[in-house]
């Protein structure tokens, strides 16, 4: 079955920091959802399957993406490609769908090496997922695409496969093409990290995209409310989401007694510190705070992400 994402259709991309149920986004006008399925070689988004299933239940098109850690290493790119394939299948992103390589600086990925070596590694990853039947996309910021990736080589093999990020950091309801990057081969443009005030990245297709996949709706299952992640609102008005994981700091990060930058400092954690967390919330400035359970029932708080930029690695 062939599905089409029409030119100028809006969509969102989601990870574990977003809701498992994407209805809020589809009700706002999203016609496709790009779901983070994996990162590196040892992380799978725990919400990926629920997000893909919710996307299908809302009759919009699911796709997947993998956050790369391979830098300029083509051998590792093959490994990550295979890990992305298995992760996508586990999440329900079926063969024939788009599967993107998210290639950014930081959070475990180093892009500062040779431009051509970076490009070769990216092509190796894309070749791997294409060999499994997925359609390729390459996500990155406009600056990185223009300076550290030879997009001409990418597009020579996989035309119109670029998913580019370029925006001014403000809430946006619609794509302002005054910020559209002047680049060839763009299929999808990520134009904001806060669409309609929903704290979700939004994208617009800048060409018609065809998907040759059977994306039938999943069979509805009874909801076991006892296993659903909890949410709650604190006195600051921040909505917290229960999630258990480990965050490894990418640089020095302050650990505080409260989830705001004026709260008392507990310690400044050095790069490479492992922090167990049990919940997260996003503040009005776009900072994602992680809650660290501590002794005697007290909690510590640190910033793990600002906008779409992670300050470390999640596992």
CSV table of C-alpha atoms in Angstrom, one decimal:
chain,number,residue,atom,x,y,z
A,1,UNK,CA,0.0,0.0,0.0
A,2,UNK,CA,1.3,3.4,-1.0
A,3,UNK,CA,0.7,6.4,1.3
A,4,UNK,CA,1.5,10.0,0.4
A,5,UNK,CA,2.6,12.9,2.6
A,6,UNK,CA,1.5,15.9,0.6
A,7,UNK,CA,3.8,18.9,-0.1
A,8,UNK,CA,3.3,21.5,2.7
A,9,UNK,CA,1.9,18.9,5.1
A,10,UNK,CA,2.8,19.5,8.8
A,11,UNK,CA,4.3,16.9,11.1
A,12,UNK,CA,6.1,16.5,14.4
A,13,UNK,CA,9.1,14.5,15.7
A,14,UNK,CA,9.0,12.9,19.1
A,15,UNK,CA,11.2,11.1,21.6
A,16,UNK,CA,10.9,9.9,25.2
A,17,UNK,CA,10.5,13.5,26.3
A,18,UNK,CA,7.2,13.8,24.5
A,19,UNK,CA,3.9,12.1,25.2
A,20,UNK,CA,3.4,8.4,24.4
A,21,UNK,CA,-0.1,9.4,23.0
A,22,UNK,CA,0.4,11.7,20.0
A,23,UNK,CA,-3.3,12.7,19.7
A,24,UNK,CA,-2.6,16.2,21.0
A,25,UNK,CA,-0.3,16.7,18.0
A,26,UNK,CA,-2.5,15.1,15.4
A,27,UNK,CA,-5.4,17.2,16.6
A,28,UNK,CA,-3.3,20.2,16.1
A,29,UNK,CA,-2.8,19.3,12.5
A,30,UNK,CA,0.2,16.9,12.3
A,31,UNK,CA,-0.1,14.6,9.3
A,32,UNK,CA,3.1,12.6,10.0
A,33,UNK,CA,5.1,11.7,13.1
A,34,UNK,CA,8.8,10.9,13.2
A,35,UNK,CA,9.5,8.8,16.2
A,36,UNK,CA,12.9,8.4,17.8
A,37,UNK,CA,13.5,4.6,17.9
A,38,UNK,CA,17.2,4.4,19.0
A,39,UNK,CA,20.5,6.0,19.7
A,40,UNK,CA,24.0,4.7,19.4
A,41,UNK,CA,24.2,1.0,20.1
A,42,UNK,CA,22.6,0.7,23.5
A,43,UNK,CA,19.5,2.9,23.7
A,44,UNK,CA,16.0,2.4,22.6
A,45,UNK,CA,13.2,4.9,23.2
A,46,UNK,CA,11.0,3.2,25.8
A,47,UNK,CA,7.9,5.1,24.4
A,48,UNK,CA,8.6,4.4,20.7
A,49,UNK,CA,6.1,1.6,20.2
A,50,UNK,CA,3.4,3.4,22.0
A,51,UNK,CA,4.1,6.6,19.9
A,52,UNK,CA,4.1,4.6,16.7
A,53,UNK,CA,0.9,2.8,17.6
A,54,UNK,CA,-0.8,6.1,18.6
A,55,UNK,CA,0.3,7.6,15.3
A,56,UNK,CA,-1.4,4.7,13.4
A,57,UNK,CA,-4.5,4.9,15.5
A,58,UNK,CA,-4.8,8.6,14.6
A,59,UNK,CA,-4.6,7.7,10.9
A,60,UNK,CA,-1.4,9.6,10.2
A,61,UNK,CA,1.9,8.4,8.9
A,62,UNK,CA,4.6,7.1,11.3
A,63,UNK,CA,8.3,7.3,10.5
A,64,UNK,CA,11.4,6.6,12.6
A,65,UNK,CA,14.8,8.1,13.3
A,66,UNK,CA,18.0,7.0,15.0
A,67,UNK,CA,20.4,9.4,16.8
A,68,UNK,CA,23.9,8.7,15.5
A,69,UNK,CA,27.0,8.2,17.6
A,70,UNK,CA,29.3,7.0,14.8
A,71,UNK,CA,30.9,10.3,13.8
A,72,UNK,CA,33.3,9.5,11.0
A,73,UNK,CA,33.5,5.8,11.7
A,74,UNK,CA,32.0,3.8,8.8
A,75,UNK,CA,32.4,0.4,10.6
A,76,UNK,CA,30.4,1.7,13.5
A,77,UNK,CA,27.9,3.2,11.1
A,78,UNK,CA,27.1,-0.3,9.8
A,79,UNK,CA,26.5,-1.5,13.4
A,80,UNK,CA,24.3,1.5,14.2
A,81,UNK,CA,22.4,1.0,11.0
A,82,UNK,CA,21.6,-2.6,11.9
A,83,UNK,CA,20.6,-1.5,15.4
A,84,UNK,CA,18.3,1.2,14.0
A,85,UNK,CA,16.7,-1.4,11.7
A,86,UNK,CA,15.9,-3.8,14.6
A,87,UNK,CA,14.8,-0.9,16.8
A,88,UNK,CA,12.4,0.4,14.1
A,89,UNK,CA,10.9,-3.0,13.6
A,90,UNK,CA,10.4,-3.5,17.3
A,91,UNK,CA,8.7,-0.1,17.5
A,92,UNK,CA,6.4,-1.0,14.6
A,93,UNK,CA,8.0,1.3,11.9
A,94,UNK,CA,7.5,-1.1,9.1
A,95,UNK,CA,9.8,-1.8,6.2
A,96,UNK,CA,9.1,0.6,3.3
A,97,UNK,CA,8.7,3.6,5.7
A,98,UNK,CA,11.2,6.4,6.1
A,99,UNK,CA,14.0,5.9,8.7
A,100,UNK,CA,16.2,8.9,9.3
A,101,UNK,CA,19.8,9.3,10.5
A,102,UNK,CA,19.9,12.1,13.1
A,103,UNK,CA,23.4,13.4,12.8
A,104,UNK,CA,24.3,16.2,15.2
A,105,UNK,CA,27.2,17.4,17.3
A,106,UNK,CA,27.3,16.2,20.9
A,107,UNK,CA,25.4,13.7,23.1
A,108,UNK,CA,27.8,11.0,22.0
A,109,UNK,CA,28.4,12.0,18.4
A,110,UNK,CA,31.5,13.9,17.2
A,111,UNK,CA,31.2,15.8,13.9
A,112,UNK,CA,34.4,17.8,14.0
A,113,UNK,CA,36.4,15.3,12.0
A,114,UNK,CA,37.1,15.3,8.2
A,115,UNK,CA,34.0,16.3,6.2
A,116,UNK,CA,34.4,13.5,3.6
A,117,UNK,CA,34.9,10.9,6.3
A,118,UNK,CA,31.7,12.1,8.0
A,119,UNK,CA,29.9,11.9,4.7
A,120,UNK,CA,31.2,8.4,4.0
A,121,UNK,CA,30.0,7.2,7.4
A,122,UNK,CA,26.6,8.7,6.9
A,123,UNK,CA,26.3,7.1,3.5
A,124,UNK,CA,27.3,3.8,5.0
A,125,UNK,CA,24.5,4.1,7.6
A,126,UNK,CA,22.0,5.0,4.9
A,127,UNK,CA,23.1,2.1,2.7
A,128,UNK,CA,22.6,-0.2,5.6
A,129,UNK,CA,19.0,0.8,6.2
A,130,UNK,CA,18.1,1.0,2.5
A,131,UNK,CA,19.4,-2.6,2.1
A,132,UNK,CA,16.8,-3.6,4.7
A,133,UNK,CA,14.0,-1.9,2.7
A,134,UNK,CA,13.7,1.4,4.5
A,135,UNK,CA,13.6,4.8,2.8
A,136,UNK,CA,16.5,7.1,3.9
A,137,UNK,CA,16.4,10.6,5.4
A,138,UNK,CA,19.4,12.5,6.8
A,139,UNK,CA,18.6,15.0,9.7
A,140,UNK,CA,20.9,17.7,10.8
A,141,UNK,CA,21.1,21.5,11.3
A,142,UNK,CA,21.6,23.7,8.3
A,143,UNK,CA,25.1,24.8,9.5
A,144,UNK,CA,26.4,21.3,9.9
A,145,UNK,CA,25.0,20.2,6.5
A,146,UNK,CA,26.7,23.1,4.8
A,147,UNK,CA,30.1,22.8,6.6
A,148,UNK,CA,30.7,19.2,7.9
A,149,UNK,CA,28.7,17.1,5.5
A,150,UNK,CA,29.1,16.9,1.7
A,151,UNK,CA,25.4,16.9,0.9
A,152,UNK,CA,26.2,16.7,-2.8
A,153,UNK,CA,27.5,13.2,-2.3
A,154,UNK,CA,24.6,12.2,-0.2
A,155,UNK,CA,22.1,13.6,-2.7
A,156,UNK,CA,23.9,12.0,-5.7
A,157,UNK,CA,23.0,8.6,-4.2
A,158,UNK,CA,19.7,9.5,-2.4
A,159,UNK,CA,18.0,12.5,-4.0
A,160,UNK,CA,15.8,14.7,-1.9
A,161,UNK,CA,16.6,12.9,1.4
A,162,UNK,CA,17.5,15.9,3.6
A,163,UNK,CA,15.6,16.7,6.7
A,164,UNK,CA,17.0,20.0,7.8
A,165,UNK,CA,16.6,22.1,11.0
A,166,UNK,CA,16.6,25.9,10.8
A,167,UNK,CA,14.6,28.2,13.0
A,168,UNK,CA,14.7,31.2,15.3
A,169,UNK,CA,13.9,29.5,18.6
A,170,UNK,CA,10.4,31.0,19.0
A,171,UNK,CA,6.9,29.5,19.3
A,172,UNK,CA,5.6,29.0,15.8
A,173,UNK,CA,2.1,28.0,14.5
A,174,UNK,CA,3.1,27.9,10.9
A,175,UNK,CA,6.3,27.6,8.9
A,176,UNK,CA,7.8,31.1,8.1
A,177,UNK,CA,9.7,30.5,4.8
A,178,UNK,CA,11.7,33.6,5.5
A,179,UNK,CA,13.9,31.2,7.6
A,180,UNK,CA,14.0,28.4,5.1
A,181,UNK,CA,17.6,27.4,4.4
A,182,UNK,CA,18.8,27.9,0.9
A,183,UNK,CA,19.7,24.3,0.2
A,184,UNK,CA,19.1,21.6,-2.5
A,185,UNK,CA,17.6,18.3,-1.8
A,186,UNK,CA,15.4,19.2,1.2
A,187,UNK,CA,12.4,16.9,1.8
A,188,UNK,CA,11.4,18.0,5.3
A,189,UNK,CA,12.2,21.2,7.1
A,190,UNK,CA,12.1,21.4,10.9
A,191,UNK,CA,11.1,25.0,11.5
A,192,UNK,CA,10.4,25.2,15.3
A,193,UNK,CA,11.1,23.3,18.6
A,194,UNK,CA,7.8,24.6,20.1
A,195,UNK,CA,4.9,24.2,17.7
A,196,UNK,CA,1.7,25.9,18.8
A,197,UNK,CA,3.0,26.1,22.4
A,198,UNK,CA,3.0,22.2,22.6
A,199,UNK,CA,6.7,22.0,23.4
A,200,UNK,CA,7.2,19.7,20.4
A,201,UNK,CA,9.4,20.0,17.3
A,202,UNK,CA,7.4,20.6,14.1
A,203,UNK,CA,8.3,20.0,10.5
A,204,UNK,CA,6.8,20.7,7.1
A,205,UNK,CA,7.2,18.6,4.0
A,206,UNK,CA,8.6,20.7,1.2
A,207,UNK,CA,7.9,18.0,-1.4
A,208,UNK,CA,5.4,15.1,-1.8
A,209,UNK,CA,6.7,12.0,-0.1
A,210,UNK,CA,5.7,8.4,-1.0
A,211,UNK,CA,5.7,5.6,1.5
A,212,UNK,CA,5.4,2.0,0.2
A,213,UNK,CA,4.4,0.3,3.4
A,214,UNK,CA,1.5,-1.5,5.0
A,215,UNK,CA,0.9,0.7,8.0
A,216,UNK,CA,-2.4,-0.8,9.1
A,217,UNK,CA,-3.8,0.3,12.5
A,218,UNK,CA,-2.6,-1.8,15.4
A,219,UNK,CA,-5.1,-4.0,17.1
A,220,UNK,CA,-6.6,-2.1,20.0
A,221,UNK,CA,-5.6,-3.6,23.4
A,222,UNK,CA,-7.2,-3.1,26.8
A,223,UNK,CA,-5.4,-0.4,28.8
A,224,UNK,CA,-4.0,-1.6,32.0
A,225,UNK,CA,-4.1,1.7,33.9
A,226,UNK,CA,-1.9,0.3,36.7
A,227,UNK,CA,1.1,0.3,34.3
A,228,UNK,CA,0.6,3.7,32.7
A,229,UNK,CA,3.3,6.3,33.5
A,230,UNK,CA,2.2,8.9,36.0
A,231,UNK,CA,2.1,12.6,35.4
A,232,UNK,CA,1.6,15.4,37.9
A,233,UNK,CA,1.8,19.2,38.1
A,234,UNK,CA,4.1,20.9,40.7
A,235,UNK,CA,3.6,24.2,42.5
A,236,UNK,CA,5.5,26.0,39.7
A,237,UNK,CA,2.9,24.7,37.2
A,238,UNK,CA,5.4,22.3,35.5
A,239,UNK,CA,4.0,19.0,34.3
A,240,UNK,CA,6.2,16.0,35.4
A,241,UNK,CA,6.2,12.7,33.6
A,242,UNK,CA,7.3,9.5,35.3
A,243,UNK,CA,10.3,7.9,33.4
A,244,UNK,CA,13.1,5.8,34.8
A,245,UNK,CA,16.5,6.0,33.2
A,246,UNK,CA,20.2,7.1,33.3
A,247,UNK,CA,21.6,10.4,32.1
A,248,UNK,CA,25.3,10.8,31.5
A,249,UNK,CA,26.4,14.4,31.6
A,250,UNK,CA,28.1,15.7,28.5
A,251,UNK,CA,29.7,18.6,30.4
A,252,UNK,CA,29.6,20.2,33.8
A,253,UNK,CA,26.0,20.5,34.9
A,254,UNK,CA,24.6,22.0,38.1
A,255,UNK,CA,22.5,19.7,40.4
A,256,UNK,CA,20.0,21.7,42.4
A,257,UNK,CA,17.4,21.2,45.2
A,258,UNK,CA,14.6,22.5,42.9
A,259,UNK,CA,13.8,22.6,39.2
A,260,UNK,CA,14.7,26.1,38.5
A,261,UNK,CA,18.0,28.0,38.0
A,262,UNK,CA,17.6,30.0,41.2
A,263,UNK,CA,17.3,26.9,43.5
A,264,UNK,CA,20.1,26.1,45.9
A,265,UNK,CA,23.1,24.3,44.3
A,266,UNK,CA,23.8,20.8,45.6
A,267,UNK,CA,26.9,20.2,43.4
A,268,UNK,CA,28.3,20.8,40.0
A,269,UNK,CA,28.6,17.4,38.3
A,270,UNK,CA,31.6,16.9,36.0
A,271,UNK,CA,31.3,15.6,32.5
A,272,UNK,CA,30.7,11.8,32.4
A,273,UNK,CA,28.7,11.7,35.6
A,274,UNK,CA,25.9,9.1,35.7
A,275,UNK,CA,22.6,10.3,37.1
A,276,UNK,CA,19.6,8.0,37.8
A,277,UNK,CA,16.4,9.9,37.2
A,278,UNK,CA,12.7,9.0,37.7
A,279,UNK,CA,10.9,11.8,36.1
A,280,UNK,CA,11.2,14.8,33.8
A,281,UNK,CA,9.5,18.1,33.1
A,282,UNK,CA,9.9,21.0,30.6
A,283,UNK,CA,9.9,24.6,31.9
A,284,UNK,CA,8.7,27.7,30.1
A,285,UNK,CA,12.2,28.4,28.8
A,286,UNK,CA,12.4,25.0,27.0
A,287,UNK,CA,14.7,23.4,29.6
A,288,UNK,CA,14.0,19.8,30.3
A,289,UNK,CA,14.6,19.1,34.0
A,290,UNK,CA,15.4,15.6,35.3
A,291,UNK,CA,14.4,14.5,38.8
A,292,UNK,CA,17.1,12.5,40.7
A,293,UNK,CA,15.8,10.6,43.7
A,294,UNK,CA,18.1,11.0,46.7
A,295,UNK,CA,18.4,9.9,50.3
A,296,UNK,CA,15.7,10.6,52.9
A,297,UNK,CA,13.0,11.1,50.3
A,298,UNK,CA,14.6,14.3,48.8
A,299,UNK,CA,15.1,14.9,45.1
A,300,UNK,CA,17.8,16.7,43.1
A,301,UNK,CA,17.2,18.4,39.8
A,302,UNK,CA,19.4,19.0,36.7
A,303,UNK,CA,18.9,20.2,33.2
A,304,UNK,CA,19.3,17.4,30.6
A,305,UNK,CA,18.1,19.2,27.5
A,306,UNK,CA,17.4,22.6,26.2
A,307,UNK,CA,15.0,22.7,23.3
A,308,UNK,CA,16.2,19.9,21.0
A,309,UNK,CA,19.8,19.9,22.3
A,310,UNK,CA,20.7,17.2,24.8
A,311,UNK,CA,23.3,18.1,27.4
A,312,UNK,CA,24.4,14.5,27.6
A,313,UNK,CA,23.5,10.9,26.7
A,314,UNK,CA,20.4,9.0,27.8
A,315,UNK,CA,20.4,5.3,28.3
